[in-house]
Amino acid sequence: MPGLLISQNCISQTHLVIGSTALSLTRVSKSLECGANVILIAPKTSEATQTLAVWETEIQAKEASYPNFTWIQREFQDDDLTILGRDEVDNVVDTVFVALHSTSVLGTRISALCKRLRIPVNVADSPALSTFTLLSTHTDGPLQIGVTTSGKGCRLASRIRREIVSSLPRDIAQACNKVGELKRTIEKDDAQDLDHQSATLDALYHDVGQNDDDAVQNHKFNQLVLEEENDLEKSRDLKKKQRLRWLSQVVEYYPFAQLAAISIDDLSSQYRQGNSFTTNEGVPNKKGSIALVGSGPGAPGLLTTSALAAITTADLVLADKLVPAGVLDLIPRHVETFIARKFPGNAEAAQEELLNMGIAALKEGKSVVRLKQGDPYLFGRGAEEYLFFSKHGYRPTVIPGITSALSGPLLAAISPTHREVADQVLICTGTGRKGAAPTIPEFVESRTTIFLMALHRLADVTIWLRDAGWRMDVPCAIIERASCPDQRVIRTTLEHVAEAFETAGSRPPGILVIGKSCAVIEQIPEGQTWMIDEGCTLF
């Protein structure tokens, strides 16, 4: 059975290391790195081997360098466990590492003593005697990655860790630091701006555990936040809710390279003010060009060759925040790239910012690509942008993209049309302009209905469908991050879809597919109300 993986704060704890082996030196070094007070118990040996001489030299160097390290040169005594610890825990040591050879019977005795005293103990090469094991770890600034095979893989954990580390973005530690800095900035500003009691702050940050590393995206991640125009008395709490949701979306959508290079002042100003970009009225040397480009559902392999040519030859790429990192990574480094800052409640201001940035670049004679998720004209505001740029004298080129509305079902083993099951397909939006409720279509038995932008208000959508006469036992599926390696498909019925989604959590972007076609290829096992399929592999 797999163990519970934790990251422990060891500052000022007392770690007891027992043994005069190379492993004991490793345990001492690691505990000192973590800020623990380390006590090594090992007799000074009279054997004149080169290995022991090197070990003793290293230990003496540690003593000279670390005031929180002590070497007690004698054999272990049972009461060491209860007299060498901190005063605040009645002198009981916090953790014990036994670094003796596996043939030593002392490890068995120490293990039994520690278990009786409830002291965490690790005995080298003896999982049965240990209450915890150590992971193969990688540390880069604030980022720590640990791998364990639960004792099954010998040195395999180390190899797996190396493979994982080799695939990490170069600036991953800087990205972690920037996100932490931005989070502290938001919390500081909110605390200064809040006139209420601390209980209000607790209510504001009400999703308990959402700041912890084991937090998952819950179903509220993309929940609708309405925009309110000309309302100077808009709730401060609502604005703070927008900021926190925005930070979560920055973390989810921005490529790591962008997170590492992010400007805290720039982003802080954006969420405080929501100001639009100021255009540059300079005189151009040539007439600029604009292309509205669909980036497809997510996988770089589903980008069209025309779209690839456009993003690799542009001067400026203005990308939707939902365009996956794999597609953005195809943009050459010399091409300026800007990702839409559409945090919740600020969609209109962010859209205006993108349009103004595009006009400014066009007036400078630049080649501009407006990179959109899916297809520009299918609920992508493509026609609005076409008319906007045309009005300013720049007629866009439009490059189609593969829409997730049709590719998503295919990749989820759903055929939207199927003889004697579905003879028509309807694509709808779940959110009207400024968050308005959509027009709900009538229920047609032989139709596959696909909703985009509906998951953030899924419970409402299911109620609207029920009230419009839809059968609640009709099969449906939620398809998230279609075509990406972390694609997820939740198969259920309309009756249970909101509950299933709330239980599984959110993994945006996603679509809702409803109709009997959802159960043609894949069926939910009898006795289950939903099932979840993970992953997608493309050639």
XYZ file of C-alpha atoms in Angstrom:
539
model
C 0.000 0.000 0.000
C 1.470 3.400 -0.927
C 2.527 5.675 1.923
C 1.511 9.245 2.705
C 4.026 11.615 1.104
C 4.678 14.756 3.137
C 7.142 17.623 3.210
C 8.149 18.171 6.832
C 9.327 21.408 8.443
C 12.430 20.273 10.353
C 13.734 23.645 11.553
C 15.022 23.364 15.145
C 13.951 19.725 15.456
C 16.436 17.227 16.907
C 17.513 14.531 14.483
C 19.460 11.594 15.846
C 21.753 9.770 13.391
C 23.316 6.481 14.495
C 26.261 4.810 12.768
C 29.670 5.490 11.223
C 28.877 4.685 7.587
C 28.852 6.783 4.426
C 25.059 6.811 4.718
C 25.234 8.423 8.159
C 27.198 11.317 6.619
C 24.471 11.686 3.979
C 21.747 11.687 6.641
C 23.644 14.301 8.677
C 24.117 16.539 5.637
C 20.480 16.345 4.563
C 19.132 17.092 8.047
C 21.461 20.077 8.389
C 20.244 21.400 5.035
C 16.691 21.266 6.411
C 17.604 23.328 9.495
C 17.495 20.526 12.080
C 19.751 20.205 15.111
C 21.668 17.029 14.343
C 23.300 14.649 16.817
C 25.495 11.855 15.474
C 26.142 8.897 17.765
C 29.095 6.810 16.615
C 32.215 5.677 18.451
C 35.568 6.914 17.258
C 37.023 3.873 15.549
C 40.534 2.598 15.946
C 40.516 0.940 12.508
C 42.929 2.656 10.148
C 41.067 2.260 6.845
C 41.075 4.973 4.232
C 37.267 4.980 4.058
C 36.854 5.572 7.789
C 39.580 8.220 7.746
C 37.747 10.147 5.008
C 34.445 9.749 6.873
C 35.953 11.066 10.101
C 37.497 14.048 8.300
C 34.121 14.934 6.761
C 32.348 14.632 10.108
C 34.902 16.872 11.814
C 34.434 19.434 9.039
C 30.699 19.406 9.687
C 31.299 20.016 13.389
C 33.465 23.004 12.579
C 30.969 24.473 10.104
C 27.636 23.858 11.828
C 26.971 24.960 15.423
C 23.777 22.852 15.315
C 25.733 19.621 14.753
C 27.165 17.461 17.544
C 29.165 14.220 17.318
C 28.882 12.022 20.416
C 31.752 9.543 20.167
C 30.300 6.457 21.834
C 27.837 3.623 21.311
C 24.068 4.225 21.293
C 22.266 4.072 24.639
C 18.523 3.535 25.004
C 17.943 6.733 26.975
C 19.495 8.804 24.146
C 15.999 8.870 22.681
C 14.546 10.641 25.713
C 17.348 12.925 26.951
C 18.877 14.462 23.804
C 15.752 16.152 22.428
C 14.291 19.647 22.828
C 12.984 20.974 26.128
C 9.576 21.815 24.627
C 8.937 18.125 23.828
C 10.276 16.799 27.141
C 13.702 16.040 25.652
C 12.398 13.336 23.301
C 14.201 13.408 19.945
C 12.081 14.207 16.886
C 13.443 11.763 14.308
C 15.915 8.870 14.270
C 18.023 7.646 11.360
C 19.766 4.298 11.843
C 22.641 4.096 9.354
C 24.150 0.774 10.375
C 24.961 -2.276 8.294
C 21.958 -4.539 7.749
C 23.605 -7.341 9.776
C 23.506 -5.234 12.944
C 20.900 -6.312 15.512
C 21.005 -2.805 17.015
C 18.694 -1.525 14.296
C 15.931 -3.888 15.425
C 16.231 -2.732 19.041
C 16.259 0.966 18.150
C 13.236 0.481 15.865
C 11.227 -1.145 18.668
C 12.156 1.624 21.114
C 11.209 4.365 18.656
C 7.893 2.779 17.790
C 7.024 2.494 21.475
C 7.832 6.190 21.962
C 6.149 7.149 18.659
C 9.381 8.595 17.303
C 9.625 8.452 13.486
C 12.464 6.081 12.643
C 14.243 5.057 9.450
C 16.475 1.976 9.497
C 18.723 1.611 6.453
C 17.766 -1.208 4.079
C 14.979 -2.339 6.438
C 11.522 -1.070 5.369
C 9.848 -3.380 7.908
C 11.722 -1.691 10.767
C 11.070 1.839 9.475
C 8.049 4.042 10.031
C 9.072 6.237 7.093
C 11.356 6.076 4.072
C 13.213 8.825 2.273
C 12.541 9.778 -1.334
C 14.890 10.333 -4.230
C 14.713 14.123 -4.304
C 15.504 17.105 -6.506
C 15.632 20.628 -5.102
C 15.681 23.833 -7.129
C 14.974 26.891 -4.999
C 11.468 26.514 -3.553
C 10.684 23.525 -5.777
C 11.171 20.051 -4.365
C 10.364 16.854 -6.228
C 10.447 13.455 -4.559
C 10.062 10.006 -6.091
C 9.514 6.679 -4.369
C 8.792 3.198 -5.677
C 7.630 2.122 -2.208
C 10.716 -0.024 -1.850
C 10.049 -1.982 -5.051
C 12.445 -0.421 -7.508
C 15.933 -0.476 -5.971
C 17.637 2.458 -7.774
C 14.724 2.918 -10.159
C 13.384 5.884 -8.162
C 16.604 7.777 -8.839
C 16.326 7.159 -12.560
C 12.676 8.201 -12.632
C 13.587 11.361 -10.730
C 16.300 12.191 -13.274
C 13.843 11.688 -16.134
C 11.322 14.005 -14.505
C 13.938 16.665 -13.767
C 15.289 16.555 -17.326
C 11.831 17.436 -18.646
C 11.320 20.437 -16.350
C 11.399 23.940 -17.869
C 14.662 25.747 -17.269
C 13.104 28.580 -15.266
C 10.806 26.499 -13.083
C 12.251 27.746 -9.770
C 11.901 31.360 -10.861
C 8.281 30.669 -11.846
C 7.602 29.317 -8.338
C 9.153 32.415 -6.781
C 7.157 34.777 -9.002
C 3.842 33.078 -8.203
C 4.607 33.253 -4.482
C 5.533 36.921 -4.759
C 2.343 37.718 -6.631
C 0.248 35.797 -4.091
C 1.813 37.762 -1.223
C 1.201 41.021 -3.083
C -2.490 40.219 -3.549
C -2.961 39.146 0.072
C -1.146 42.243 1.365
C -3.228 44.585 -0.774
C -6.440 42.848 0.188
C -5.618 43.001 3.900
C -4.884 46.737 3.665
C -8.060 47.370 1.680
C -10.407 45.396 3.900
C -12.411 47.293 6.502
C -14.051 44.214 7.967
C -12.986 41.831 10.701
C -10.593 38.929 10.142
C -13.590 36.614 9.906
C -14.434 38.311 6.630
C -10.978 37.465 5.331
C -11.535 33.855 6.370
C -14.792 33.812 4.460
C -13.112 35.392 1.468
C -10.425 32.721 1.292
C -13.062 30.134 2.054
C -11.784 27.176 0.025
C -9.886 25.468 2.828
C -6.611 23.955 1.645
C -6.603 25.619 -1.772
C -3.204 27.199 -1.024
C -1.641 23.828 -0.170
C 0.511 21.934 -2.655
C -1.865 18.968 -2.724
C -4.813 21.147 -3.730
C -6.627 20.203 -6.929
C -8.676 22.454 -9.158
C -12.179 22.232 -7.761
C -15.324 22.738 -9.763
C -15.365 26.458 -8.848
C -12.104 27.187 -10.709
C -13.867 28.625 -13.751
C -17.103 29.565 -11.987
C -18.784 32.578 -13.490
C -17.928 35.995 -12.013
C -20.234 38.621 -13.451
C -18.847 41.929 -14.666
C -20.613 45.003 -13.335
C -20.307 48.213 -15.304
C -20.664 51.709 -13.842
C -21.091 50.366 -10.327
C -18.754 52.377 -8.141
C -20.088 50.641 -5.020
C -19.227 47.174 -6.258
C -18.413 44.867 -3.382
C -14.765 44.864 -2.354
C -15.109 41.228 -1.425
C -16.213 40.421 -4.969
C -13.160 42.165 -6.391
C -10.904 40.171 -4.106
C -12.657 36.995 -5.176
C -11.876 37.971 -8.756
C -8.216 38.529 -7.894
C -7.817 35.131 -6.266
C -9.564 33.375 -9.140
C -7.361 35.326 -11.541
C -4.186 34.208 -9.756
C -5.310 30.574 -9.992
C -5.893 30.981 -13.706
C -2.521 32.663 -14.262
C -0.885 29.647 -12.609
C -2.961 27.206 -14.671
C -2.690 28.795 -18.098
C 0.604 30.695 -18.379
C 3.568 28.702 -19.779
C 6.370 28.282 -17.233
C 8.686 30.532 -19.228
C 6.056 33.280 -19.057
C 5.561 32.748 -15.315
C 9.311 33.018 -14.736
C 9.511 36.302 -16.648
C 6.286 37.747 -15.310
C 6.311 41.332 -14.048
C 4.794 41.528 -10.576
C 4.289 45.288 -10.821
C 2.624 44.943 -14.217
C 0.236 42.205 -13.119
C -0.476 43.853 -9.781
C -1.405 47.054 -11.587
C -3.616 45.066 -13.957
C -5.743 43.432 -11.253
C -5.922 46.642 -9.199
C -6.978 48.907 -12.013
C -8.120 46.888 -15.006
C -6.720 49.682 -17.162
C -6.562 49.253 -20.897
C -3.417 49.342 -22.941
C -2.470 52.757 -24.264
C -1.960 52.812 -28.003
C 1.100 54.166 -29.747
C 0.266 56.762 -32.351
C 3.656 56.656 -34.061
C 3.967 56.958 -37.846
C 4.383 53.547 -39.522
C 6.963 52.754 -42.155
C 4.702 50.144 -43.748
C 1.129 48.950 -43.406
C 0.766 46.267 -40.801
C -1.086 42.982 -41.263
C -3.383 41.064 -38.940
C -4.349 37.372 -38.934
C -7.007 35.714 -36.795
C -5.586 32.244 -36.230
C -7.220 29.181 -34.693
C -4.822 27.123 -32.594
C -6.952 23.982 -32.483
C -8.095 22.060 -29.414
C -4.710 21.974 -27.676
C -2.246 19.445 -29.063
C 0.521 21.092 -31.129
C 0.132 18.302 -33.699
C -3.411 19.501 -34.491
C -2.227 22.996 -35.405
C -2.649 23.583 -39.150
C 0.427 24.282 -41.285
C -1.012 27.704 -42.117
C -1.374 28.527 -38.432
C 2.191 27.371 -37.767
C 3.504 29.553 -40.574
C 1.592 32.549 -39.193
C 2.909 32.311 -35.629
C 6.500 31.671 -36.720
C 6.645 34.710 -39.031
C 4.728 37.231 -36.903
C 6.173 40.255 -35.118
C 3.556 40.073 -32.359
C 1.333 37.214 -31.167
C -1.678 38.122 -29.029
C -2.790 34.818 -27.515
C -5.858 33.722 -25.592
C -5.024 32.511 -22.075
C -6.457 29.082 -22.977
C -3.908 28.431 -25.747
C -1.830 25.564 -24.286
C 1.869 25.861 -23.551
C 2.674 23.247 -26.207
C 1.371 25.557 -28.925
C 2.944 28.676 -27.431
C 6.292 26.861 -27.314
C 6.236 26.760 -31.126
C 6.428 30.560 -31.282
C 10.068 31.620 -31.899
C 11.743 33.450 -29.038
C 12.257 36.580 -31.092
C 8.509 36.939 -31.633
C 6.884 39.149 -29.001
C 4.099 37.215 -27.283
C 1.367 38.586 -25.054
C -1.178 36.384 -23.253
C -4.637 37.781 -22.583
C -5.125 38.882 -18.982
C -8.732 37.774 -18.819
C -9.131 37.114 -15.139
C -12.701 36.632 -13.861
C -14.789 39.782 -13.985
C -12.358 41.548 -16.315
C -13.003 39.875 -19.667
C -14.209 43.013 -21.459
C -11.336 45.196 -20.257
C -8.804 42.508 -21.176
C -10.351 42.089 -24.623
C -10.128 45.837 -25.171
C -6.492 45.734 -24.104
C -5.700 43.069 -26.722
C -7.466 44.970 -29.477
C -5.670 48.203 -28.640
C -2.313 46.414 -28.536
C -3.074 44.984 -31.974
C -3.947 48.393 -33.424
C -0.809 49.942 -31.917
C 1.387 47.265 -33.512
C -0.404 47.527 -36.851
C 0.205 51.289 -36.916
C 3.882 50.500 -36.473
C 3.739 48.310 -39.566
C 4.030 45.018 -37.705
C 2.661 41.601 -38.584
C 0.178 40.682 -35.851
C -1.341 37.286 -35.088
C -4.394 37.047 -32.878
C -4.032 33.437 -31.685
C -7.310 31.954 -30.514
C -8.179 28.626 -28.919
C -10.047 26.266 -31.258
C -11.552 28.048 -34.253
C -11.740 31.867 -34.375
C -15.362 31.979 -35.467
C -16.895 29.341 -33.207
C -17.672 31.225 -29.974
C -14.264 32.860 -30.293
C -15.391 36.463 -30.947
C -13.590 36.162 -34.270
C -16.173 38.041 -36.275
C -16.213 40.868 -33.696
C -12.449 41.212 -34.025
C -12.650 40.992 -37.812
C -15.071 43.914 -37.851
C -12.995 45.873 -35.323
C -9.748 45.649 -37.264
C -11.530 46.212 -40.593
C -13.087 49.386 -39.189
C -9.587 50.658 -38.452
C -8.390 49.917 -41.972
C -6.810 46.484 -41.456
C -8.725 43.608 -43.053
C -7.707 40.391 -41.256
C -6.709 37.098 -42.781
C -8.635 34.306 -41.071
C -6.991 30.905 -40.594
C -9.396 28.212 -39.388
C -8.619 25.994 -36.423
C -9.902 22.562 -35.424
C -12.635 23.225 -32.905
C -12.830 21.204 -29.704
C -16.592 21.047 -30.261
C -16.004 18.418 -32.936
C -12.503 17.078 -32.236
C -13.177 16.688 -28.504
C -15.960 14.108 -28.941
C -13.842 12.184 -31.461
C -10.909 12.016 -29.033
C -13.323 10.914 -26.290
C -14.692 8.000 -28.358
C -17.950 9.825 -29.090
C -19.324 10.005 -32.620
C -21.671 13.033 -32.708
C -23.572 11.448 -35.592
C -24.484 7.773 -35.770
C -27.087 6.019 -37.861
C -30.376 5.449 -36.013
C -28.991 7.312 -32.978
C -28.013 10.890 -33.914
C -28.735 12.557 -37.242
C -27.943 16.156 -36.252
C -25.449 18.157 -34.195
C -26.068 21.443 -32.378
C -23.255 23.582 -30.926
C -24.296 26.047 -28.215
C -22.744 28.386 -25.682
C -23.369 28.077 -21.969
C -22.652 31.760 -21.342
C -24.031 34.797 -23.118
C -22.479 38.240 -23.288
C -21.393 39.526 -19.864
C -22.497 36.283 -18.228
C -26.094 36.289 -19.422
C -27.983 33.001 -19.482
C -28.016 31.371 -22.941
C -31.059 30.461 -24.996
C -31.812 26.841 -24.157
C -32.660 24.690 -27.210
C -35.502 22.227 -27.250
C -34.773 18.570 -26.570
C -34.496 16.442 -29.731
C -34.034 12.700 -29.222
C -31.839 12.237 -32.310
C -29.588 15.258 -31.723
C -26.131 15.537 -30.174
C -25.885 18.884 -28.391
C -22.478 20.336 -27.554
C -22.094 23.194 -25.070
C -18.978 25.343 -24.956
C -18.274 27.668 -22.012
C -20.805 25.890 -19.821
C -18.807 24.065 -17.159
C -18.336 27.080 -14.892
C -22.122 27.173 -14.410
C -22.898 23.510 -15.001
C -25.427 23.173 -12.174
C -27.425 26.080 -13.612
C -27.270 24.669 -17.142
C -28.623 21.293 -16.039
C -31.516 22.984 -14.236
C -32.312 25.085 -17.301
C -32.291 21.975 -19.490
C -34.556 20.102 -17.072
C -36.977 23.022 -16.938
C -36.986 23.125 -20.759
C -38.205 19.525 -20.891
C -34.940 17.644 -21.396
C -34.806 14.012 -20.282
C -32.450 13.719 -17.315
C -31.454 10.124 -18.134
C -29.900 11.120 -21.471
C -26.181 10.182 -21.687
C -23.642 13.000 -21.593
C -19.929 13.595 -21.230
C -17.608 16.324 -20.031
C -14.442 16.495 -22.129
C -11.631 18.597 -20.665
C -8.291 19.583 -22.237
C -9.188 17.664 -25.385
C -6.179 16.249 -27.269
C -3.713 17.130 -24.465
C -1.850 14.401 -22.528
C -3.943 15.216 -19.441
C -7.276 15.005 -21.280
C -10.106 13.826 -19.038
C -13.535 12.494 -19.952
C -16.348 12.194 -17.394
C -19.143 9.947 -18.725
C -22.502 10.061 -16.970
C -26.086 11.201 -17.507
C -27.593 14.665 -17.379
C -29.067 13.826 -13.982
C -25.665 13.179 -12.385
C -23.332 15.370 -14.438
C -23.166 18.313 -11.991
C -22.436 15.998 -9.058
C -19.794 14.091 -11.030
C -18.068 17.299 -12.084
C -18.099 18.719 -8.572
C -16.588 15.490 -7.253
C -13.864 15.267 -9.908
C -12.917 18.955 -9.854
C -12.210 21.279 -12.755
C -9.564 20.818 -15.460
C -10.319 23.609 -17.956
C -10.977 24.200 -20.736
C -13.801 21.776 -21.334
C -17.024 21.085 -23.212
C -20.309 19.353 -22.384
C -21.670 16.816 -24.890
C -25.249 15.578 -24.478
C -27.060 12.899 -26.438
C -27.463 9.171 -27.020
C -24.346 9.223 -29.177
C -22.312 9.539 -25.954
C -23.114 5.905 -25.128
C -22.579 4.272 -28.535
C -18.871 3.358 -28.257
C -18.265 3.587 -24.508
C -20.872 2.688 -21.892
C -20.903 3.252 -18.149
C -20.604 -0.075 -16.273
C -23.815 -1.276 -14.695
C -24.235 -0.005 -11.152
C -22.125 3.141 -11.682
C -23.513 6.653 -12.112
C -20.367 7.947 -13.826
C -16.939 6.898 -15.015
C -13.747 8.865 -15.731
C -11.187 8.255 -18.497
C -7.774 9.887 -18.270
C -5.171 10.738 -20.918
C -4.852 11.126 -24.670
C -2.123 9.885 -26.999
C -1.787 11.203 -30.540
C 0.606 9.911 -33.181
